[in-house]
Coordinates of C-alpha atoms and ligand atoms in Angstrom, one line a residue:
M1 CA 0.0 0.0 0.0
R2 CA 1.1 3.6 -0.8
V3 CA 0.0 6.2 1.7
G4 CA -0.2 10.0 1.1
V5 CA 0.4 12.5 3.9
L6 CA -1.2 15.9 3.3
G7 CA 0.6 18.5 5.4
V8 CA 4.1 17.9 6.8
G9 CA 4.1 20.2 9.8
R10 CA 4.5 19.1 13.4
I11 CA 2.2 16.0 13.3
G12 CA 2.3 15.3 9.5
A13 CA 6.1 14.9 9.6
F14 CA 5.8 12.4 12.5
H15 CA 3.1 10.4 10.7
A16 CA 5.0 10.3 7.4
R17 CA 8.1 8.9 9.1
A18 CA 6.1 6.5 11.2
L19 CA 4.2 5.1 8.2
G20 CA 7.6 4.2 6.7
G21 CA 8.1 1.8 9.6
I22 CA 4.9 -0.2 8.9
E23 CA 5.4 -3.4 7.0
A24 CA 2.3 -3.2 4.8
V25 CA 3.3 0.4 3.6
E26 CA 5.4 0.2 0.4
G27 CA 5.7 3.9 -0.1
V28 CA 4.9 7.3 1.5
V29 CA 4.1 10.3 -0.6
V30 CA 4.0 13.7 1.1
A31 CA 2.2 16.8 -0.2
D32 CA 2.0 20.3 1.3
V33 CA 0.7 23.6 0.2
D34 CA 4.3 24.7 0.8
H35 CA 5.8 22.4 -1.9
G36 CA 9.3 23.3 -0.9
R37 CA 8.6 22.1 2.6
A38 CA 7.3 18.8 1.2
E39 CA 10.3 18.4 -1.0
A40 CA 12.8 19.2 1.7
F41 CA 11.1 16.8 4.1
A42 CA 10.9 14.0 1.5
A43 CA 14.6 14.3 0.8
Q44 CA 15.5 14.2 4.5
A45 CA 13.1 11.3 5.3
G46 CA 13.6 9.2 2.2
V47 CA 10.0 9.4 1.0
E48 CA 8.4 10.9 -2.1
A49 CA 6.9 14.4 -2.6
A50 CA 4.1 15.2 -4.9
G51 CA 1.9 18.2 -5.8
L52 CA -1.4 18.6 -4.1
D53 CA -3.2 18.0 -7.4
K54 CA -1.3 14.8 -8.1
V55 CA -1.0 13.0 -4.8
Y56 CA -4.5 11.5 -4.8
G57 CA -3.8 9.6 -7.9
L58 CA -0.5 8.1 -6.6
V59 CA -1.7 6.5 -3.3
D60 CA -4.1 4.0 -1.9
A61 CA -5.0 5.9 1.3
V62 CA -4.3 9.4 2.8
V63 CA -3.5 10.9 6.2
I64 CA -4.8 14.5 6.5
A65 CA -2.4 16.4 8.8
A66 CA -2.9 19.9 7.4
P67 CA -4.4 22.7 9.6
T68 CA -8.0 22.1 10.7
A69 CA -9.3 24.9 8.5
V70 CA -8.5 22.9 5.4
H71 CA -9.6 19.5 6.6
V72 CA -13.1 19.7 4.9
E73 CA -11.6 20.5 1.5
L74 CA -9.1 17.7 1.7
L75 CA -11.6 15.2 3.1
R76 CA -13.9 15.8 0.1
R77 CA -11.1 15.5 -2.4
A78 CA -9.9 12.2 -0.8
A79 CA -13.4 10.8 -0.6
D80 CA -14.0 11.8 -4.3
A81 CA -10.9 9.8 -5.1
G82 CA -12.3 6.8 -3.2
L83 CA -9.4 6.8 -0.7
P84 CA -9.6 5.6 2.9
I85 CA -8.8 8.6 5.2
L86 CA -7.1 9.1 8.6
C87 CA -8.0 12.7 9.4
E88 CA -6.4 14.6 12.3
K89 CA -8.7 16.0 15.0
P90 CA -10.8 18.1 15.0
I91 CA -12.6 17.4 11.7
A92 CA -13.7 21.0 11.3
L93 CA -14.3 23.9 13.7
D94 CA -17.9 24.3 12.8
P95 CA -19.9 21.2 14.0
R96 CA -22.5 21.4 11.3
I97 CA -19.8 21.5 8.6
A98 CA -18.1 18.6 10.4
R99 CA -21.3 16.6 10.4
D100 CA -21.9 17.3 6.7
V101 CA -18.4 16.2 5.6
V102 CA -18.6 13.0 7.7
G103 CA -21.8 12.2 5.9
Y104 CA -20.2 13.0 2.6
V105 CA -17.2 10.8 3.2
E106 CA -19.3 7.9 4.6
A107 CA -21.6 8.0 1.6
R108 CA -18.6 7.3 -0.6
G109 CA -17.8 4.4 1.6
A110 CA -14.0 4.4 1.6
G111 CA -13.5 4.5 5.4
L112 CA -12.7 7.3 7.8
Q113 CA -10.7 7.2 11.0
V114 CA -10.2 10.3 13.1
G115 CA -6.9 11.0 14.9
F116 CA -7.7 10.3 18.6
Q117 CA -4.5 8.5 19.5
R118 CA -5.2 8.0 23.2
R119 CA -7.4 5.1 22.2
F120 CA -4.1 3.3 21.3
D121 CA -2.2 4.2 24.4
P122 CA -1.8 1.1 26.7
M123 CA -2.7 3.1 29.8
Y124 CA -6.0 4.2 28.4
V125 CA -6.7 0.7 27.0
A126 CA -6.1 -0.7 30.6
A127 CA -8.5 1.9 32.1
R128 CA -11.2 0.8 29.6
E129 CA -10.5 -2.8 30.4
A130 CA -10.8 -2.2 34.1
V131 CA -14.2 -0.5 33.6
R132 CA -15.4 -3.3 31.4
A133 CA -14.1 -6.1 33.7
G134 CA -16.1 -4.5 36.6
T135 CA -13.1 -4.3 38.9
L136 CA -13.9 -0.7 39.8
G137 CA -17.5 -1.5 40.7
T138 CA -19.9 1.2 39.7
V139 CA -18.0 4.1 38.2
T140 CA -19.0 7.3 39.9
R141 CA -16.2 9.9 39.1
V142 CA -13.7 10.6 36.4
H143 CA -10.9 13.3 36.2
A144 CA -9.0 14.1 33.0
V145 CA -6.0 16.3 32.6
S146 CA -4.5 17.6 29.3
V147 CA -1.7 20.1 29.9
D148 CA 0.9 21.0 27.3
R149 CA 4.5 21.7 28.4
R150 CA 4.8 24.8 26.2
P151 CA 2.3 26.9 24.3
P152 CA 1.9 26.1 20.6
P153 CA 3.4 28.5 18.0
P154 CA 1.5 31.8 18.2
E155 CA 0.3 31.5 14.6
F156 CA -1.4 28.2 15.5
V157 CA -3.6 29.8 18.2
P158 CA -6.1 31.6 15.9
T159 CA -6.5 28.4 13.7
S160 CA -6.9 26.0 16.7
G161 CA -10.5 26.7 17.5
G162 CA -9.6 27.3 21.2
I163 CA -8.7 25.1 24.1
Y164 CA -12.0 23.1 24.2
R165 CA -12.0 22.1 20.5
D166 CA -8.2 21.7 20.2
T167 CA -7.0 20.2 23.5
H168 CA -10.0 19.1 25.7
I169 CA -11.5 17.3 22.6
H170 CA -9.1 14.4 23.4
D171 CA -10.6 14.2 26.9
F172 CA -14.1 14.4 25.4
D173 CA -13.2 11.4 23.2
I174 CA -11.4 9.3 25.7
V175 CA -13.8 9.6 28.7
P176 CA -16.8 8.1 26.9
W177 CA -14.5 5.6 25.2
V178 CA -13.1 4.4 28.6
T179 CA -16.4 4.5 30.5
G180 CA -18.7 3.5 27.7
V181 CA -21.0 6.4 28.6
P182 CA -21.5 9.7 26.8
I183 CA -21.0 13.2 28.3
V184 CA -24.4 14.9 28.5
E185 CA -23.8 18.2 30.4
V186 CA -20.9 20.6 30.9
T187 CA -20.0 23.7 32.8
A188 CA -16.8 25.3 31.5
I189 CA -14.6 28.1 32.9
G190 CA -11.3 29.4 31.8
A191 CA -8.6 31.9 32.6
N192 CA -5.7 33.7 30.9
R193 CA -2.6 33.3 33.0
G194 CA 0.1 33.1 30.3
A195 CA 0.9 34.4 26.8
A196 CA -1.3 37.2 25.6
V197 CA -2.0 35.5 22.2
F198 CA -4.7 33.4 23.8
A199 CA -6.8 36.3 25.2
E200 CA -6.2 38.2 21.9
N201 CA -8.0 35.3 20.1
D202 CA -10.8 35.0 22.6
D203 CA -9.2 31.8 24.0
V204 CA -8.0 30.8 27.4
D205 CA -4.7 29.1 28.4
V206 CA -6.1 27.4 31.5
S207 CA -9.5 25.7 31.8
A208 CA -11.6 23.6 34.0
V209 CA -14.7 21.7 32.9
L210 CA -17.3 20.1 35.2
F211 CA -19.3 17.4 33.4
R212 CA -21.9 14.8 33.9
L213 CA -22.2 11.5 32.0
A214 CA -25.5 10.0 30.9
D215 CA -25.5 7.4 33.8
G216 CA -24.9 10.1 36.5
T217 CA -21.1 9.7 36.7
L218 CA -19.5 13.1 37.6
G219 CA -16.4 14.4 35.9
T220 CA -13.8 17.1 35.9
A221 CA -11.3 18.0 33.1
H222 CA -8.4 20.4 33.3
A223 CA -6.3 21.7 30.4
G224 CA -3.4 24.1 30.2
R225 CA -1.0 25.4 27.6
D226 CA 2.1 26.2 29.6
H227 CA 3.5 23.8 32.2
E228 CA 7.3 24.0 32.0
A229 CA 7.6 21.1 34.4
G230 CA 6.3 18.7 31.7
Y231 CA 3.6 17.4 29.5
D232 CA 0.8 16.2 31.8
V233 CA -1.9 14.0 30.4
R234 CA -3.8 11.9 32.9
L235 CA -7.1 10.1 33.6
E236 CA -8.5 8.8 36.9
V237 CA -11.6 6.6 36.9
A238 CA -13.1 6.0 40.3
G239 CA -15.8 3.5 41.2
T240 CA -17.4 2.0 44.3
D241 CA -14.7 -0.7 44.4
G242 CA -11.6 1.0 43.3
T243 CA -9.8 3.7 41.3
H244 CA -7.8 3.4 38.1
A245 CA -5.3 6.2 37.5
C246 CA -3.2 6.5 34.4
G247 CA -0.7 8.9 32.9
G248 CA 1.1 11.8 34.6
V249 CA 3.8 14.4 34.0
T250 CA 6.4 13.4 31.5
E251 CA 9.3 15.1 29.8
G252 CA 9.0 16.0 26.2
D253 CA 5.8 16.7 24.4
F254 CA 2.9 14.9 22.7
L255 CA 5.1 13.4 20.1
T256 CA 7.3 11.7 22.7
R257 CA 4.5 10.8 25.2
F258 CA 2.2 9.4 22.5
G259 CA 4.8 8.2 19.9
D260 CA 3.9 4.6 20.3
A261 CA 0.2 5.4 20.3
Y262 CA 0.5 7.3 17.0
R263 CA 2.4 4.4 15.5
A264 CA -0.4 2.0 16.7
E265 CA -3.0 4.4 15.4
L266 CA -1.3 4.4 11.9
A267 CA -1.0 0.6 11.9
A268 CA -4.8 0.4 12.7
F269 CA -5.4 2.8 9.9
V270 CA -3.4 0.8 7.4
S271 CA -5.3 -2.3 8.5
M272 CA -8.6 -0.5 8.0
A273 CA -7.5 0.8 4.6
A274 CA -6.6 -2.7 3.6
G275 CA -10.2 -3.8 4.4
R276 CA -9.1 -6.0 7.3
T277 CA -10.6 -4.2 10.3
P278 CA -13.3 -1.6 11.0
S279 CA -12.4 2.0 11.8
P280 CA -11.3 2.2 15.4
C281 CA -12.4 5.8 15.6
P282 CA -15.2 6.5 13.2
G283 CA -16.6 9.9 12.2
P284 CA -19.7 9.7 14.5
A285 CA -17.4 9.2 17.6
A286 CA -15.4 12.3 16.6
L287 CA -18.6 14.3 16.1
A288 CA -19.7 13.3 19.6
A289 CA -16.5 14.6 21.1
Q290 CA -16.8 17.8 19.1
A291 CA -20.4 18.3 20.4
V292 CA -19.0 18.3 23.9
A293 CA -16.4 20.9 23.0
E294 CA -19.1 23.1 21.4
A295 CA -21.1 22.9 24.6
C296 CA -18.0 24.1 26.5
V297 CA -17.5 27.1 24.2
V298 CA -21.1 28.1 24.8
S299 CA -20.8 27.4 28.6
R300 CA -17.8 29.6 29.0
R301 CA -19.1 32.4 26.8
E302 CA -22.5 32.5 28.6
G303 CA -21.4 31.5 32.1
R304 CA -23.9 28.7 32.4
T305 CA -24.3 24.9 32.4
V306 CA -25.0 23.6 28.9
C307 CA -26.6 20.3 27.7
V308 CA -24.6 18.5 25.0
G309 CA -26.1 18.2 21.5
Ligands
NAD1 N1 -3.7 14.1 17.4 C1 -2.9 14.9 18.0 O1 -2.4 14.7 19.1 C2 -2.5 16.2 17.2 C3 -1.3 16.9 17.6 C4 -1.0 18.0 16.9 C5 -1.8 18.4 15.8 N2 -2.9 17.8 15.6 C6 -3.8 18.2 14.5 O2 -3.1 18.1 13.2 C7 -3.4 19.2 12.4 C8 -2.1 19.8 12.0 O3 -1.5 20.4 13.1 P1 0.1 20.7 13.1 O4 0.4 21.2 14.5 O5 0.9 19.6 12.6 O6 0.1 22.0 12.1 P2 1.4 22.7 11.4 O7 1.0 24.1 11.2 O8 2.6 22.4 12.2 O9 1.5 21.9 10.0 C9 0.5 22.0 9.0 C10 1.1 21.8 7.6 O10 0.1 21.7 6.7 C11 0.5 22.5 5.5 N3 -0.7 22.9 4.8 C12 -1.5 24.0 5.0 N4 -2.5 24.0 4.1 C13 -2.5 22.9 3.4 C14 -3.2 22.3 2.4 N5 -4.3 22.9 1.9 N6 -2.9 21.1 1.9 C15 -1.8 20.5 2.4 N7 -1.0 21.0 3.3 C16 -1.3 22.2 3.9 C17 1.3 23.6 6.1 O11 2.1 24.2 5.1 C18 2.1 22.9 7.2 O12 3.3 22.3 6.7 C19 -4.4 20.1 13.1 O13 -5.7 19.7 12.7 C20 -4.2 19.7 14.6 O14 -5.3 19.9 15.3 C21 -3.3 16.6 16.2

């Protein structure tokens, strides 16, 4: 199989290199709106580079790792070409547009996986298994943390959609995945304690979300953009018979903490693209996480509790 990677920035460059290590992948073709960047990366990584108009005809599957603002356009083109797609999160900043494009891609039937790599991290897998095995008893509380070590590049901030759609969305995917229960209600607050670029873009760099799951389980989620002591991604699931805690502060960043999870995610994608396994993170699951993020945006803006969906 030959796999195209659209966008070779922070995450795309990682994906392109990692794909090269998967046995079933015979070739990787990168394309970027900045063609010089694609060519320079290709020469360095030993992969091919192609123009954005040609790449779809050269590959059997694509990974979309361009900025969120162009995901929809790339999803449509890849779906029109009949290619299975791994699209980075979030699908689109506007939930209606995200829903439409998921429908469009699914109608063409080539397969869609969305980039929620925590589903492939052994610690989160163990948390889900503990819930499923019943060893925690009745789950009553969850607490999620997603804190970056350093703020993203300032130019990324206005394109990110804000902390709920960009960062917390991982929590809003993983909590229902681990517990098996959707988030139905949120109360979100935020603060600006660091770089001015967040406030300038109506964003916050520290946030706390209080939420309720459909079965009555209560949850909290914290996110932050600037924690020099380390990258801090955690989950605690507490039940009547026990607590399962996973993750914690690590050195490095998301690429080091989740390197193996990204590799497993890509391997699962290649398997899906080959028709061997179903999508491990289909479009509707990503839309559900996105709906929680949207509820948080409204909650912070209006200072009230908001029902999801
Ligand atoms: N799953 C995760 O943990 C994770 C982590 C980081 C980023 N992301 C997501 O990945 C996406 C990319 O983020 P990033 O931090 O790598 O961004 P980035 O800005 O570092 O890189 C984006 C690249 O895409 C290129 N590009 C822009 N428009 C394009 C187009 N129309 N076609 C092809 N290439 C285009 C840019 O030139 C750049 O090289 C975002 O949606 C982001 O939310 C996910």
